[in-house]
One Martini backbone bead per residue (centre of mass of N, CA, C, O) as a GRO file, in nm:
protein
  429
    1UNK     BB    1   0.098   0.033   0.020
    2UNK     BB    2   0.068   0.351   0.027
    3UNK     BB    3   0.130   0.632   0.167
    4UNK     BB    4  -0.004   0.805   0.433
    5UNK     BB    5  -0.153   1.086   0.479
    6UNK     BB    6  -0.232   1.336   0.702
    7UNK     BB    7  -0.308   1.546   0.460
    8UNK     BB    8  -0.583   1.662   0.248
    9UNK     BB    9  -0.671   1.861  -0.041
   10UNK     BB   10  -0.958   2.016  -0.197
   11UNK     BB   11  -0.849   2.263  -0.337
   12UNK     BB   12  -0.702   2.615  -0.423
   13UNK     BB   13  -0.822   2.824  -0.252
   14UNK     BB   14  -0.807   3.048  -0.002
   15UNK     BB   15  -0.872   2.851   0.230
   16UNK     BB   16  -0.657   2.626   0.157
   17UNK     BB   17  -0.416   2.818   0.142
   18UNK     BB   18  -0.413   2.885   0.443
   19UNK     BB   19  -0.359   2.601   0.541
   20UNK     BB   20  -0.093   2.556   0.381
   21UNK     BB   21   0.060   2.795   0.506
   22UNK     BB   22   0.031   2.699   0.814
   23UNK     BB   23   0.178   2.409   0.759
   24UNK     BB   24   0.441   2.513   0.720
   25UNK     BB   25   0.702   2.329   0.888
   26UNK     BB   26   0.546   2.080   0.956
   27UNK     BB   27   0.481   1.749   1.079
   28UNK     BB   28   0.316   1.714   0.773
   29UNK     BB   29   0.166   1.514   0.540
   30UNK     BB   30   0.090   1.702   0.244
   31UNK     BB   31  -0.187   1.755   0.001
   32UNK     BB   32  -0.299   1.945  -0.285
   33UNK     BB   33  -0.593   1.939  -0.503
   34UNK     BB   34  -0.618   2.073  -0.844
   35UNK     BB   35  -0.783   2.095  -1.144
   36UNK     BB   36  -0.640   2.316  -1.234
   37UNK     BB   37  -0.350   2.430  -1.399
   38UNK     BB   38  -0.391   2.705  -1.238
   39UNK     BB   39  -0.408   2.977  -1.066
   40UNK     BB   40  -0.737   3.109  -0.977
   41UNK     BB   41  -0.975   3.399  -0.902
   42UNK     BB   42  -1.239   3.483  -1.043
   43UNK     BB   43  -1.186   3.579  -1.355
   44UNK     BB   44  -1.496   3.654  -1.437
   45UNK     BB   45  -1.472   3.922  -1.207
   46UNK     BB   46  -1.244   4.103  -1.352
   47UNK     BB   47  -1.315   4.410  -1.321
   48UNK     BB   48  -1.294   4.723  -1.351
   49UNK     BB   49  -1.234   4.848  -1.035
   50UNK     BB   50  -1.233   4.611  -0.850
   51UNK     BB   51  -1.300   4.569  -0.507
   52UNK     BB   52  -1.242   4.505  -0.197
   53UNK     BB   53  -1.414   4.422   0.138
   54UNK     BB   54  -1.129   4.357   0.261
   55UNK     BB   55  -0.871   4.362   0.448
   56UNK     BB   56  -0.530   4.302   0.405
   57UNK     BB   57  -0.489   4.197   0.705
   58UNK     BB   58  -0.707   3.964   0.617
   59UNK     BB   59  -0.543   3.733   0.532
   60UNK     BB   60  -0.404   3.412   0.537
   61UNK     BB   61  -0.220   3.485   0.829
   62UNK     BB   62  -0.184   3.742   1.018
   63UNK     BB   63  -0.394   3.711   1.263
   64UNK     BB   64  -0.203   3.443   1.367
   65UNK     BB   65   0.081   3.511   1.175
   66UNK     BB   66   0.258   3.800   1.124
   67UNK     BB   67   0.549   3.648   1.030
   68UNK     BB   68   0.457   3.529   0.785
   69UNK     BB   69   0.565   3.484   0.445
   70UNK     BB   70   0.238   3.488   0.339
   71UNK     BB   71   0.188   3.778   0.341
   72UNK     BB   72   0.092   4.074   0.208
   73UNK     BB   73   0.334   4.243   0.298
   74UNK     BB   74   0.546   4.046   0.177
   75UNK     BB   75   0.450   4.076  -0.108
   76UNK     BB   76   0.509   4.384  -0.140
   77UNK     BB   77   0.814   4.348  -0.090
   78UNK     BB   78   0.872   4.135  -0.313
   79UNK     BB   79   0.750   4.346  -0.538
   80UNK     BB   80   0.848   4.642  -0.478
   81UNK     BB   81   0.558   4.820  -0.345
   82UNK     BB   82   0.514   4.932  -0.060
   83UNK     BB   83   0.533   5.245  -0.091
   84UNK     BB   84   0.333   5.279  -0.318
   85UNK     BB   85   0.096   5.163  -0.164
   86UNK     BB   86   0.089   5.365   0.073
   87UNK     BB   87   0.082   5.633  -0.108
   88UNK     BB   88  -0.198   5.573  -0.251
   89UNK     BB   89  -0.435   5.558  -0.043
   90UNK     BB   90  -0.631   5.321  -0.047
   91UNK     BB   91  -0.939   5.209   0.046
   92UNK     BB   92  -0.867   4.952  -0.139
   93UNK     BB   93  -0.814   4.657  -0.272
   94UNK     BB   94  -0.774   4.511  -0.548
   95UNK     BB   95  -0.874   4.225  -0.692
   96UNK     BB   96  -0.623   4.192  -0.871
   97UNK     BB   97  -0.407   4.204  -0.639
   98UNK     BB   98  -0.520   3.976  -0.460
   99UNK     BB   99  -0.493   3.755  -0.674
  100UNK     BB  100  -0.187   3.782  -0.699
  101UNK     BB  101  -0.123   3.704  -0.412
  102UNK     BB  102  -0.245   3.424  -0.420
  103UNK     BB  103  -0.058   3.328  -0.651
  104UNK     BB  104   0.206   3.370  -0.501
  105UNK     BB  105   0.154   3.163  -0.287
  106UNK     BB  106   0.092   2.913  -0.463
  107UNK     BB  107   0.387   2.918  -0.602
  108UNK     BB  108   0.538   2.858  -0.311
  109UNK     BB  109   0.390   2.601  -0.262
  110UNK     BB  110   0.485   2.257  -0.252
  111UNK     BB  111   0.171   2.113  -0.191
  112UNK     BB  112   0.071   2.175  -0.487
  113UNK     BB  113  -0.162   2.013  -0.727
  114UNK     BB  114  -0.211   2.040  -1.052
  115UNK     BB  115  -0.415   1.878  -1.261
  116UNK     BB  116  -0.601   1.749  -1.006
  117UNK     BB  117  -0.877   1.535  -1.007
  118UNK     BB  118  -1.114   1.446  -0.785
  119UNK     BB  119  -1.344   1.186  -0.831
  120UNK     BB  120  -1.323   1.029  -0.545
  121UNK     BB  121  -1.452   0.927  -0.211
  122UNK     BB  122  -1.348   0.711   0.057
  123UNK     BB  123  -1.448   0.559   0.358
  124UNK     BB  124  -1.207   0.369   0.576
  125UNK     BB  125  -1.219   0.504   0.883
  126UNK     BB  126  -0.883   0.575   0.902
  127UNK     BB  127  -0.941   0.674   0.601
  128UNK     BB  128  -0.899   0.817   0.279
  129UNK     BB  129  -0.995   0.758  -0.063
  130UNK     BB  130  -0.843   0.886  -0.353
  131UNK     BB  131  -0.952   0.946  -0.685
  132UNK     BB  132  -0.741   0.967  -0.960
  133UNK     BB  133  -0.620   0.952  -1.274
  134UNK     BB  134  -0.315   0.878  -1.155
  135UNK     BB  135  -0.462   0.762  -0.891
  136UNK     BB  136  -0.409   0.691  -0.552
  137UNK     BB  137  -0.507   0.839  -0.226
  138UNK     BB  138  -0.410   0.858   0.117
  139UNK     BB  139  -0.594   0.993   0.412
  140UNK     BB  140  -0.674   1.086   0.736
  141UNK     BB  141  -0.721   1.380   0.622
  142UNK     BB  142  -0.984   1.607   0.501
  143UNK     BB  143  -1.001   1.911   0.286
  144UNK     BB  144  -1.277   2.108   0.170
  145UNK     BB  145  -1.219   2.387  -0.088
  146UNK     BB  146  -1.433   2.416  -0.369
  147UNK     BB  147  -1.664   2.593  -0.334
  148UNK     BB  148  -1.906   2.745  -0.532
  149UNK     BB  149  -2.207   2.788  -0.706
  150UNK     BB  150  -2.409   2.907  -0.924
  151UNK     BB  151  -2.711   3.086  -0.898
  152UNK     BB  152  -3.012   2.975  -1.056
  153UNK     BB  153  -3.313   3.036  -1.115
  154UNK     BB  154  -3.572   2.835  -1.209
  155UNK     BB  155  -3.705   3.065  -1.409
  156UNK     BB  156  -3.415   3.060  -1.593
  157UNK     BB  157  -3.287   2.785  -1.693
  158UNK     BB  158  -3.444   2.752  -1.979
  159UNK     BB  159  -3.275   3.038  -2.094
  160UNK     BB  160  -2.994   2.964  -2.122
  161UNK     BB  161  -2.740   3.181  -2.274
  162UNK     BB  162  -2.552   3.420  -2.438
  163UNK     BB  163  -2.817   3.622  -2.334
  164UNK     BB  164  -2.844   3.426  -2.070
  165UNK     BB  165  -2.655   3.479  -1.769
  166UNK     BB  166  -2.417   3.433  -1.551
  167UNK     BB  167  -2.168   3.648  -1.396
  168UNK     BB  168  -1.914   3.467  -1.325
  169UNK     BB  169  -1.798   3.502  -1.658
  170UNK     BB  170  -1.802   3.795  -1.794
  171UNK     BB  171  -1.490   3.863  -1.844
  172UNK     BB  172  -1.471   3.602  -2.062
  173UNK     BB  173  -1.664   3.736  -2.248
  174UNK     BB  174  -1.779   3.820  -2.579
  175UNK     BB  175  -1.914   4.119  -2.535
  176UNK     BB  176  -2.216   4.283  -2.691
  177UNK     BB  177  -2.425   4.583  -2.613
  178UNK     BB  178  -2.484   4.733  -2.859
  179UNK     BB  179  -2.809   4.857  -2.872
  180UNK     BB  180  -2.900   4.719  -2.607
  181UNK     BB  181  -3.114   4.560  -2.378
  182UNK     BB  182  -3.030   4.552  -2.031
  183UNK     BB  183  -3.071   4.306  -1.769
  184UNK     BB  184  -3.017   4.330  -1.414
  185UNK     BB  185  -3.001   4.068  -1.167
  186UNK     BB  186  -2.927   4.221  -0.876
  187UNK     BB  187  -2.832   4.406  -0.552
  188UNK     BB  188  -2.528   4.362  -0.548
  189UNK     BB  189  -2.202   4.404  -0.613
  190UNK     BB  190  -2.205   4.272  -0.891
  191UNK     BB  191  -2.440   4.434  -1.009
  192UNK     BB  192  -2.307   4.708  -0.972
  193UNK     BB  193  -2.050   4.664  -1.146
  194UNK     BB  194  -2.202   4.597  -1.410
  195UNK     BB  195  -2.364   4.856  -1.437
  196UNK     BB  196  -2.115   5.045  -1.444
  197UNK     BB  197  -1.987   4.914  -1.701
  198UNK     BB  198  -2.221   4.965  -1.889
  199UNK     BB  199  -2.228   5.283  -1.846
  200UNK     BB  200  -1.906   5.283  -1.948
  201UNK     BB  201  -1.882   5.099  -2.205
  202UNK     BB  202  -1.717   4.820  -2.192
  203UNK     BB  203  -1.932   4.662  -2.416
  204UNK     BB  204  -2.056   4.905  -2.504
  205UNK     BB  205  -2.347   5.083  -2.607
  206UNK     BB  206  -2.635   5.086  -2.461
  207UNK     BB  207  -2.964   5.160  -2.477
  208UNK     BB  208  -3.033   4.986  -2.202
  209UNK     BB  209  -3.062   4.986  -1.838
  210UNK     BB  210  -3.179   4.731  -1.614
  211UNK     BB  211  -3.233   4.731  -1.250
  212UNK     BB  212  -3.293   4.444  -1.045
  213UNK     BB  213  -3.448   4.419  -0.708
  214UNK     BB  214  -3.565   4.294  -0.406
  215UNK     BB  215  -3.477   4.521  -0.272
  216UNK     BB  216  -3.579   4.839  -0.144
  217UNK     BB  217  -3.280   4.897  -0.235
  218UNK     BB  218  -2.949   5.021  -0.295
  219UNK     BB  219  -2.752   4.879  -0.065
  220UNK     BB  220  -2.517   4.901   0.171
  221UNK     BB  221  -2.248   4.816   0.321
  222UNK     BB  222  -2.200   4.688   0.651
  223UNK     BB  223  -1.893   4.850   0.791
  224UNK     BB  224  -1.925   4.886   1.081
  225UNK     BB  225  -1.787   4.825   1.380
  226UNK     BB  226  -2.023   4.649   1.507
  227UNK     BB  227  -2.060   4.465   1.258
  228UNK     BB  228  -1.760   4.361   1.256
  229UNK     BB  229  -1.804   4.178   1.514
  230UNK     BB  230  -1.915   3.930   1.343
  231UNK     BB  231  -1.591   3.900   1.239
  232UNK     BB  232  -1.528   3.708   1.497
  233UNK     BB  233  -1.437   3.460   1.715
  234UNK     BB  234  -1.631   3.532   1.943
  235UNK     BB  235  -1.895   3.528   1.783
  236UNK     BB  236  -1.879   3.240   1.681
  237UNK     BB  237  -1.888   3.104   1.960
  238UNK     BB  238  -2.174   3.212   2.025
  239UNK     BB  239  -2.336   3.121   1.775
  240UNK     BB  240  -2.300   2.809   1.835
  241UNK     BB  241  -2.499   2.820   2.104
  242UNK     BB  242  -2.735   2.868   1.925
  243UNK     BB  243  -3.013   2.815   1.780
  244UNK     BB  244  -3.139   2.761   1.476
  245UNK     BB  245  -3.348   2.994   1.467
  246UNK     BB  246  -3.158   3.223   1.561
  247UNK     BB  247  -2.951   3.201   1.338
  248UNK     BB  248  -3.142   3.252   1.094
  249UNK     BB  249  -3.229   3.534   1.187
  250UNK     BB  250  -2.946   3.667   1.189
  251UNK     BB  251  -2.870   3.618   0.894
  252UNK     BB  252  -3.090   3.795   0.780
  253UNK     BB  253  -3.011   4.067   0.933
  254UNK     BB  254  -2.691   4.046   0.817
  255UNK     BB  255  -2.674   4.066   0.501
  256UNK     BB  256  -2.526   4.356   0.451
  257UNK     BB  257  -2.241   4.268   0.580
  258UNK     BB  258  -2.188   4.088   0.295
  259UNK     BB  259  -2.414   4.196   0.045
  260UNK     BB  260  -2.341   4.471  -0.001
  261UNK     BB  261  -2.256   4.788  -0.121
  262UNK     BB  262  -2.008   4.976  -0.191
  263UNK     BB  263  -1.993   5.309  -0.145
  264UNK     BB  264  -1.804   5.374  -0.386
  265UNK     BB  265  -1.995   5.245  -0.599
  266UNK     BB  266  -2.251   5.412  -0.541
  267UNK     BB  267  -2.125   5.685  -0.609
  268UNK     BB  268  -2.044   5.622  -0.900
  269UNK     BB  269  -2.329   5.560  -0.997
  270UNK     BB  270  -2.471   5.827  -0.933
  271UNK     BB  271  -2.284   6.001  -1.109
  272UNK     BB  272  -2.355   5.854  -1.374
  273UNK     BB  273  -2.659   5.905  -1.367
  274UNK     BB  274  -2.636   6.209  -1.384
  275UNK     BB  275  -2.492   6.234  -1.659
  276UNK     BB  276  -2.712   6.071  -1.827
  277UNK     BB  277  -2.960   6.260  -1.744
  278UNK     BB  278  -2.828   6.579  -1.767
  279UNK     BB  279  -2.570   6.559  -1.998
  280UNK     BB  280  -2.662   6.272  -2.168
  281UNK     BB  281  -2.957   6.245  -2.317
  282UNK     BB  282  -2.855   6.049  -2.579
  283UNK     BB  283  -2.807   5.802  -2.413
  284UNK     BB  284  -2.837   5.581  -2.190
  285UNK     BB  285  -3.090   5.418  -2.058
  286UNK     BB  286  -3.250   5.420  -1.725
  287UNK     BB  287  -3.346   5.150  -1.488
  288UNK     BB  288  -3.483   5.142  -1.158
  289UNK     BB  289  -3.579   4.820  -0.965
  290UNK     BB  290  -3.685   4.803  -0.678
  291UNK     BB  291  -3.886   4.572  -0.520
  292UNK     BB  292  -3.840   4.311  -0.714
  293UNK     BB  293  -3.988   4.020  -0.854
  294UNK     BB  294  -3.912   3.738  -1.046
  295UNK     BB  295  -4.168   3.543  -1.178
  296UNK     BB  296  -4.099   3.561  -1.499
  297UNK     BB  297  -3.937   3.407  -1.791
  298UNK     BB  298  -3.939   3.507  -2.138
  299UNK     BB  299  -3.937   3.417  -2.506
  300UNK     BB  300  -4.016   3.641  -2.802
  301UNK     BB  301  -3.759   3.797  -2.955
  302UNK     BB  302  -3.779   3.870  -2.643
  303UNK     BB  303  -3.743   3.957  -2.323
  304UNK     BB  304  -3.974   3.872  -2.048
  305UNK     BB  305  -4.039   4.045  -1.736
  306UNK     BB  306  -4.211   3.931  -1.461
  307UNK     BB  307  -4.315   4.152  -1.213
  308UNK     BB  308  -4.313   4.222  -0.855
  309UNK     BB  309  -4.442   4.475  -0.666
  310UNK     BB  310  -4.370   4.523  -0.324
  311UNK     BB  311  -4.511   4.801  -0.268
  312UNK     BB  312  -4.815   4.757  -0.448
  313UNK     BB  313  -4.851   4.465  -0.616
  314UNK     BB  314  -4.777   4.497  -0.894
  315UNK     BB  315  -4.776   4.411  -1.231
  316UNK     BB  316  -4.487   4.378  -1.437
  317UNK     BB  317  -4.321   4.476  -1.759
  318UNK     BB  318  -4.006   4.370  -1.905
  319UNK     BB  319  -3.779   4.449  -2.159
  320UNK     BB  320  -3.517   4.247  -2.337
  321UNK     BB  321  -3.202   4.130  -2.493
  322UNK     BB  322  -3.056   4.095  -2.205
  323UNK     BB  323  -2.938   3.867  -1.936
  324UNK     BB  324  -2.800   3.935  -1.601
  325UNK     BB  325  -2.704   3.716  -1.345
  326UNK     BB  326  -2.688   3.840  -0.988
  327UNK     BB  327  -2.748   3.559  -0.778
  328UNK     BB  328  -2.506   3.416  -0.684
  329UNK     BB  329  -2.427   3.164  -0.445
  330UNK     BB  330  -2.401   2.807  -0.365
  331UNK     BB  331  -2.405   2.549  -0.177
  332UNK     BB  332  -2.184   2.253  -0.228
  333UNK     BB  333  -2.110   1.941  -0.287
  334UNK     BB  334  -1.891   1.771  -0.430
  335UNK     BB  335  -1.895   1.505  -0.638
  336UNK     BB  336  -1.668   1.334  -0.486
  337UNK     BB  337  -1.880   1.303  -0.223
  338UNK     BB  338  -2.120   1.115  -0.302
  339UNK     BB  339  -2.047   0.850  -0.118
  340UNK     BB  340  -2.055   1.046   0.173
  341UNK     BB  341  -2.273   1.269   0.200
  342UNK     BB  342  -2.509   1.107   0.348
  343UNK     BB  343  -2.342   1.087   0.630
  344UNK     BB  344  -2.382   1.373   0.699
  345UNK     BB  345  -2.469   1.577   0.937
  346UNK     BB  346  -2.791   1.727   1.011
  347UNK     BB  347  -3.027   1.938   1.056
  348UNK     BB  348  -3.364   2.014   1.050
  349UNK     BB  349  -3.287   2.204   0.783
  350UNK     BB  350  -3.033   2.043   0.628
  351UNK     BB  351  -2.783   2.135   0.765
  352UNK     BB  352  -2.470   2.128   0.832
  353UNK     BB  353  -2.278   1.974   1.094
  354UNK     BB  354  -2.035   2.157   1.245
  355UNK     BB  355  -1.759   2.187   1.410
  356UNK     BB  356  -1.536   2.392   1.554
  357UNK     BB  357  -1.310   2.273   1.328
  358UNK     BB  358  -1.493   2.211   1.054
  359UNK     BB  359  -1.599   1.935   1.102
  360UNK     BB  360  -1.768   1.663   1.030
  361UNK     BB  361  -2.035   1.450   1.108
  362UNK     BB  362  -1.973   1.117   1.166
  363UNK     BB  363  -2.038   0.804   1.192
  364UNK     BB  364  -1.907   0.709   1.450
  365UNK     BB  365  -1.568   0.626   1.536
  366UNK     BB  366  -1.352   0.828   1.386
  367UNK     BB  367  -1.021   0.872   1.274
  368UNK     BB  368  -1.111   1.031   1.069
  369UNK     BB  369  -1.124   1.363   0.894
  370UNK     BB  370  -1.369   1.613   0.781
  371UNK     BB  371  -1.327   1.915   0.614
  372UNK     BB  372  -1.547   2.211   0.574
  373UNK     BB  373  -1.532   2.477   0.355
  374UNK     BB  374  -1.774   2.703   0.287
  375UNK     BB  375  -2.032   2.535   0.474
  376UNK     BB  376  -2.087   2.716   0.772
  377UNK     BB  377  -2.310   2.941   0.808
  378UNK     BB  378  -2.514   2.789   1.007
  379UNK     BB  379  -2.279   2.719   1.230
  380UNK     BB  380  -2.073   3.003   1.217
  381UNK     BB  381  -2.181   3.225   1.026
  382UNK     BB  382  -2.129   3.502   0.828
  383UNK     BB  383  -1.803   3.456   0.806
  384UNK     BB  384  -1.752   3.178   0.669
  385UNK     BB  385  -1.765   3.278   0.346
  386UNK     BB  386  -1.542   3.474   0.426
  387UNK     BB  387  -1.220   3.630   0.434
  388UNK     BB  388  -1.183   3.751   0.726
  389UNK     BB  389  -1.133   3.431   0.862
  390UNK     BB  390  -0.914   3.261   0.719
  391UNK     BB  391  -0.686   3.231   0.931
  392UNK     BB  392  -0.850   3.125   1.171
  393UNK     BB  393  -0.978   2.882   1.027
  394UNK     BB  394  -0.703   2.751   0.956
  395UNK     BB  395  -0.605   2.728   1.254
  396UNK     BB  396  -0.823   2.531   1.351
  397UNK     BB  397  -0.740   2.306   1.160
  398UNK     BB  398  -0.442   2.272   1.232
  399UNK     BB  399  -0.474   2.214   1.531
  400UNK     BB  400  -0.639   1.957   1.481
  401UNK     BB  401  -0.434   1.798   1.306
  402UNK     BB  402  -0.192   1.822   1.530
  403UNK     BB  403  -0.303   1.819   1.832
  404UNK     BB  404  -0.246   2.141   1.877
  405UNK     BB  405  -0.149   2.474   1.986
  406UNK     BB  406  -0.004   2.658   1.754
  407UNK     BB  407  -0.254   2.857   1.741
  408UNK     BB  408  -0.417   3.143   1.854
  409UNK     BB  409  -0.790   3.129   1.875
  410UNK     BB  410  -0.833   3.300   2.155
  411UNK     BB  411  -0.981   3.570   2.161
  412UNK     BB  412  -1.085   3.850   2.251
  413UNK     BB  413  -1.405   3.968   2.346
  414UNK     BB  414  -1.448   4.255   2.344
  415UNK     BB  415  -1.713   4.493   2.382
  416UNK     BB  416  -1.921   4.278   2.322
  417UNK     BB  417  -2.199   4.111   2.490
  418UNK     BB  418  -2.358   3.837   2.375
  419UNK     BB  419  -2.297   3.686   2.650
  420UNK     BB  420  -2.383   3.671   3.023
  421UNK     BB  421  -2.370   3.461   3.277
  422UNK     BB  422  -2.342   3.666   3.528
  423UNK     BB  423  -2.645   3.795   3.443
  424UNK     BB  424  -2.805   3.566   3.502
  425UNK     BB  425  -3.081   3.469   3.628
  426UNK     BB  426  -3.156   3.340   3.908
  427UNK     BB  427  -3.261   3.054   4.037
  428UNK     BB  428  -3.542   2.940   4.188
  429UNK     BB  429  -3.579   2.711   4.448
   0.00000   0.00000   0.00000
């Protein structure tokens, strides 16, 4: 039998990159398998002037290991741009530069194997058996960080085509919107960036741009200090102690802390709206439609969007030549876990039950351990799918794998008392 790895990873996205970076130098035989030929990170969304919504200090390693050589600051120094970066006084890092940082880390890590697609995984009790085209690999622990898939509403799936598509790969498309009526569905950051690029004629000058959102307005990202407390280890620890119903309620309330539009993007949009409306009256027509649900999408020479106006209940009809779906991503187990996916414990709502170290609950007393990253929003809170806690999340996994506290993951409590046992009303005897 071949040597058994201590740790294997499926996928080489940011979450598994953080784990790989924090494992470097440790007595742990590890290998990460990535189906792509080389590293890339959402290349289809690399639009002009797209900016990160997360601080560069919340990189792959800094929050738990600030002297780690795979930090963003070390990347700047290695690229000889540290002073230029500081003097530029940017409000945020561009998505292009952060992707370059991630690629820089990936190229330096010796245990990443590209062009290696894991076809299936078997649970052998004390280890996992991974089947790849080039052979089999055995590992005692397995970490899946394969990302999410584009979410396409059911009432749109039957019309997917080069003129009706999800935005996930828009930057890679040979798009021409000249003289066309374009409808953008979705009121989050991606929708905002695409509307801005349409109005800046990045793909030609459209005749009309219609922006449709279920939200009551085109709402900003909630990045205020107290909301940012939701993206801390202390909050995650408290969130895990609350019941399923309370967690679901909080996740709904916190939506804009992760899915709102960056204020700088909103400002650029409004300024562009002003120019088109008052200064360039013969240019692209603009229609903003918040508070609308897409009830039905049909096509007969043109696309017809049947909308429900949530403000007054009216049924409305919108026509377009092209549909761009900015409808987000959804959690999914990768196909390679098909043989063991049914074994994973779930709560009453069908959501995966992940433990503190992001490992799945498997039946029986297993010596092997399966970690699932980017799949624990319902178990760990709003921060779980976000980059904000990449380093901390990875440190939790690494500590679990090594069986010791290599990294300090017990952060200070912060200013907000999410729960205070000492103030709990005493029980009457």
